[in-house]
Short mmCIF file of C-alpha atoms in Angstrom, two decimals:
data_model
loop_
_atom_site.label_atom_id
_atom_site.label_comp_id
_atom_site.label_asym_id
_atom_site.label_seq_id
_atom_site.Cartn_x
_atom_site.Cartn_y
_atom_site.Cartn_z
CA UNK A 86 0.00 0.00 0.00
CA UNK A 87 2.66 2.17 0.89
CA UNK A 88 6.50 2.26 1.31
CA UNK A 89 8.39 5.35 2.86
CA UNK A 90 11.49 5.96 4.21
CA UNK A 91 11.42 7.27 7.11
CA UNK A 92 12.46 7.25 10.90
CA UNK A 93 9.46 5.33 12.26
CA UNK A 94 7.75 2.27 13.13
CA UNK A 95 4.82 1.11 10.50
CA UNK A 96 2.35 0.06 13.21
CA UNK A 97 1.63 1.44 17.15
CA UNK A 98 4.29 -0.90 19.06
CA UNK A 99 3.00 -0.95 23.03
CA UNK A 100 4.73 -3.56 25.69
CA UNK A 101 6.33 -6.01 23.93
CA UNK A 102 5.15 -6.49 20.49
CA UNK A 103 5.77 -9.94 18.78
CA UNK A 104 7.03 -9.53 15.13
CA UNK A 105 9.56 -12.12 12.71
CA UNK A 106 12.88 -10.65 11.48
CA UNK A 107 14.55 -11.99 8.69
CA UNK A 108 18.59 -11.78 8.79
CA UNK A 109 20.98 -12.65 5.88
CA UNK A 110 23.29 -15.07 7.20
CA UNK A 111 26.89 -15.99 5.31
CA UNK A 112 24.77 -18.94 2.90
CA UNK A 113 23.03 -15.72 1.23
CA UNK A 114 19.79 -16.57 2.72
CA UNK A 115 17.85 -14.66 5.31
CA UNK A 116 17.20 -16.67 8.45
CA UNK A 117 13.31 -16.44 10.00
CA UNK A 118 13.22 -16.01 13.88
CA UNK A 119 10.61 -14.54 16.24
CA UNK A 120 11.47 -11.47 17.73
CA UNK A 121 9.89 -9.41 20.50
CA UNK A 122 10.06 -6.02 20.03
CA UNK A 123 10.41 -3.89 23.15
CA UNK A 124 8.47 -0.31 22.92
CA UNK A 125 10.52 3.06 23.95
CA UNK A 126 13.12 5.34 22.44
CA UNK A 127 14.68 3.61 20.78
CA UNK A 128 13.13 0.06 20.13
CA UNK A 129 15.24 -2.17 21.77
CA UNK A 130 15.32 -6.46 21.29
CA UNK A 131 17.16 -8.96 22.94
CA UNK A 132 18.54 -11.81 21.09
CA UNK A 133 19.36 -14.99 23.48
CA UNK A 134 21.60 -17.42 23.13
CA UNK A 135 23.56 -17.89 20.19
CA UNK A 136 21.23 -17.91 17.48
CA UNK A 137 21.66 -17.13 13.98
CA UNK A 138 19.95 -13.96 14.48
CA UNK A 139 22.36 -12.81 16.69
CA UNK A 140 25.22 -13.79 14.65
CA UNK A 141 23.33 -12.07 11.79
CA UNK A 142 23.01 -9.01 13.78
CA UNK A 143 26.82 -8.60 14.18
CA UNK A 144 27.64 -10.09 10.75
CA UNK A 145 25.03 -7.05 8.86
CA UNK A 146 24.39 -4.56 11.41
CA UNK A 147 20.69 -5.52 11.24
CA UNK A 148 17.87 -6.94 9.36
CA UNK A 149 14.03 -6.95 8.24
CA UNK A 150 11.41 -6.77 10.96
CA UNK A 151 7.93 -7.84 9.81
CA UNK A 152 4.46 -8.02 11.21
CA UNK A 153 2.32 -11.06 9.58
CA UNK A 154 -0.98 -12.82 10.72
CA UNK A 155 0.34 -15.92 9.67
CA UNK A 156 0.10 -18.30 13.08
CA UNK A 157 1.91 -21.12 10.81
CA UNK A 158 4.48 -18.64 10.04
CA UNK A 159 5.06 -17.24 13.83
CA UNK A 160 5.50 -21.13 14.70
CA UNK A 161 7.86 -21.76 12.23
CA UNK A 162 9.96 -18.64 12.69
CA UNK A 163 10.15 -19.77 16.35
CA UNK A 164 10.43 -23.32 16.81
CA UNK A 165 12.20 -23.98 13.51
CA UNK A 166 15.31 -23.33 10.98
CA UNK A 167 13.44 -21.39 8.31
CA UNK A 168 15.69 -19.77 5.49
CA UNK A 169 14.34 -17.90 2.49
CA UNK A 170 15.89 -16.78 -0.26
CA UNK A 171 14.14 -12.75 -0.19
CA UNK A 172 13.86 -10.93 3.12
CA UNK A 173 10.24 -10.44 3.11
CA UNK A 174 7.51 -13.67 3.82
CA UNK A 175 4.58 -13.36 1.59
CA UNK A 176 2.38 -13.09 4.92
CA UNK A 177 3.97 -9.86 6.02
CA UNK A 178 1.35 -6.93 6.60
CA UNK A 179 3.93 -4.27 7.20
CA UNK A 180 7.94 -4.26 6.88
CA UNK A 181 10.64 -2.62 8.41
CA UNK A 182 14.09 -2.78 7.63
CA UNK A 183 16.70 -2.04 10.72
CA UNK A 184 19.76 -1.44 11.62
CA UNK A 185 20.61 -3.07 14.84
CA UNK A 186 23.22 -1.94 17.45
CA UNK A 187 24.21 -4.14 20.40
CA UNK A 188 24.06 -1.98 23.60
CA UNK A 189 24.52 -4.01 26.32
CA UNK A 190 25.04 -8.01 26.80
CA UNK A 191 24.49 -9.89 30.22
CA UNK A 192 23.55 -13.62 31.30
CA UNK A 193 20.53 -14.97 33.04
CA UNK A 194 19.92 -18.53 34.00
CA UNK A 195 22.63 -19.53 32.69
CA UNK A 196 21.85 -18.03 29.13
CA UNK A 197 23.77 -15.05 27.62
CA UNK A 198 21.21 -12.44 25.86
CA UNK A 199 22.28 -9.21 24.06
CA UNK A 200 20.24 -5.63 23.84
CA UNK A 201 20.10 -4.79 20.46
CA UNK A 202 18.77 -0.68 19.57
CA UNK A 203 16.80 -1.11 16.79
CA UNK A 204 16.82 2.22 14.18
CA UNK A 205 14.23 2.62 11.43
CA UNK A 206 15.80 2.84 7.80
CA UNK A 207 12.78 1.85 5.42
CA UNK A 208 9.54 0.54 5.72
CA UNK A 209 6.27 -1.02 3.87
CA UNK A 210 2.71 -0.81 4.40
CA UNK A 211 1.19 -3.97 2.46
CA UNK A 212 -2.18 -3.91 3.98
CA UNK A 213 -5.06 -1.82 5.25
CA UNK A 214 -5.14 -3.06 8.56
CA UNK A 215 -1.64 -4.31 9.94
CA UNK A 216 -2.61 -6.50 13.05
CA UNK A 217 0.12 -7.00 15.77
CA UNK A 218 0.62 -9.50 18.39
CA UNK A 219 1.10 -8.61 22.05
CA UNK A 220 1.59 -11.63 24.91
CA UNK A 221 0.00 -8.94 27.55
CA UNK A 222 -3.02 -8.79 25.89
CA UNK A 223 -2.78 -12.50 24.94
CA UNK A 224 -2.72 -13.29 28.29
CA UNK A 225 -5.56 -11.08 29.08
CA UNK A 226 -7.76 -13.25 26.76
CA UNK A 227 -6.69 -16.44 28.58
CA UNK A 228 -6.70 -14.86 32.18
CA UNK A 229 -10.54 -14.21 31.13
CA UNK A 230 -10.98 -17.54 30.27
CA UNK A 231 -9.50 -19.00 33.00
CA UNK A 232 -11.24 -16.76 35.32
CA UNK A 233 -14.35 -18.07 33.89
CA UNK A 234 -14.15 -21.35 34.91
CA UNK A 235 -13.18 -20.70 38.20
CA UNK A 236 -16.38 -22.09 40.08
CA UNK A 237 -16.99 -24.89 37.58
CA UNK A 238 -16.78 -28.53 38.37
CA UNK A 239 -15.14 -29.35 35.66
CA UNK A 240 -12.01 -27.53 35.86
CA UNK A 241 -9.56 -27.72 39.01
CA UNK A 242 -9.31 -23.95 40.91
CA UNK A 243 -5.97 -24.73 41.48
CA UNK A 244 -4.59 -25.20 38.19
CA UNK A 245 -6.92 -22.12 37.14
CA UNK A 246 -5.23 -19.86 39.90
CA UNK A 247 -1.35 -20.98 38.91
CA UNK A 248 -2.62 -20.06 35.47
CA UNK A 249 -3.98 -16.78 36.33
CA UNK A 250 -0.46 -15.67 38.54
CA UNK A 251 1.37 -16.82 35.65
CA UNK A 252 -1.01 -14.71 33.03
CA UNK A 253 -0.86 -11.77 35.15
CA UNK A 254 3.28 -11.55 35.32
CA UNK A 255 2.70 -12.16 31.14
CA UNK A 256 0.21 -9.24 31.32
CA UNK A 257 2.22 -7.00 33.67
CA UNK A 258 5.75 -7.21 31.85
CA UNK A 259 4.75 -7.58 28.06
CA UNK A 260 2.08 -5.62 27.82
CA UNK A 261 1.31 -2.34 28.07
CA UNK A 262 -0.49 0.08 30.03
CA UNK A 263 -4.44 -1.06 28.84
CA UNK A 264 -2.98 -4.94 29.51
CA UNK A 265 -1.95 -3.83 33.29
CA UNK A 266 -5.70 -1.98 33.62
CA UNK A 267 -7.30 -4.69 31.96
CA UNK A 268 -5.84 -7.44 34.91
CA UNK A 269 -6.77 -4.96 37.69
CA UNK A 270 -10.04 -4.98 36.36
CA UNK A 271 -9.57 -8.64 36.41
CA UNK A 272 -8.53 -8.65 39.92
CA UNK A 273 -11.76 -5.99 40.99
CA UNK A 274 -14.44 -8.18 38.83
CA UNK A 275 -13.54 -11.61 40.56
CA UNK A 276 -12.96 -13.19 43.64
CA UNK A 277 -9.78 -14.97 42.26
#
């Protein structure tokens, strides 16, 4: 629909926002890996482990960030070794290319993870509506569920309430500000 060059992001990023990014790697073909996109000034992302996006990062200073509603392509970007041979998957709404600057590095759980800042360079508008994903708002729609079948026989409470803590900290650190109302409400609506 439209492409533009310009310093920002193609769609509203709030919390952490779930997108693909496409790297080349040294075979000439551009790896597919999830990425969660971290809202402020600058976008930040944290690659862990030593994945090929990672390696891409420091090998090309960055890479193609894309927002798709493509579940099949979300699972394989993140539980698989995807290459393509063009940057952009057929099932991207919107596009972004980046450059990507490590700024800081650390280890947790025995895991080392690196910050990446994430700068606008181009970007693409393919569709009318470009939907994102956020886990806070995710787990908002499973908290709801969950908390619905509280008081039925059915279902155990306890497993229910360890799901609720669990979607809460989901809601409370990836999403936003609307994703930490929504559990309160959550919280003031139920007896859980």
């Amino acid at each position: 629909m439209s492409s533009r060059t310009k310093s920002d992001w193609p769609v509203e990023l709030r919390g952490v926002t779930e997108s693909i990014v496409t790297t080349l790697g040294p075979n000439e073909l551009w790896n597919v890996a999830a990425l969660g996109l971290h809202t402020g000034n600058p976008v930040t992302a944290k690659t862990w482990g030593n994945t090929r996006t990672r390696r891409n990062f420091h090998r090309q200073g960055g890479g193609v960030v894309q927002f798709t509603h493509d579940p099949v392509d979300f699972v394989d970007a993140t539980l698989s070794i995807r290459e393509e041979e063009g940057a952009i998957l057929d099932s991207a709404d919107a596009w972004i290319e980046v450059e990507a600057e490590r700024v800081d590095s650390g280890e947790s759980g025995g895991t080392n993870w690196e910050q990446w800042e994430l700068t606008p360079v181009e970007s693409e508008i393919r569709t009318e509506h470009v939907p994102t994903v956020n886990r806070g708002f995710s787990a908002i729609v499973e908290a709801t569920v969950a908390v619905s079948r509280l008081d039925v026989d059915a279902y155990d409470t306890a497993e229910l309430r360890a799901r609720l803590d669990y979607f809460e900290e989901v809601a409370r650190k990836c999403g936003g500000e609307r994703e930490r109302q929504a559990f309160d409400r959550i919280r003031e609506l139920t007896e859980w």
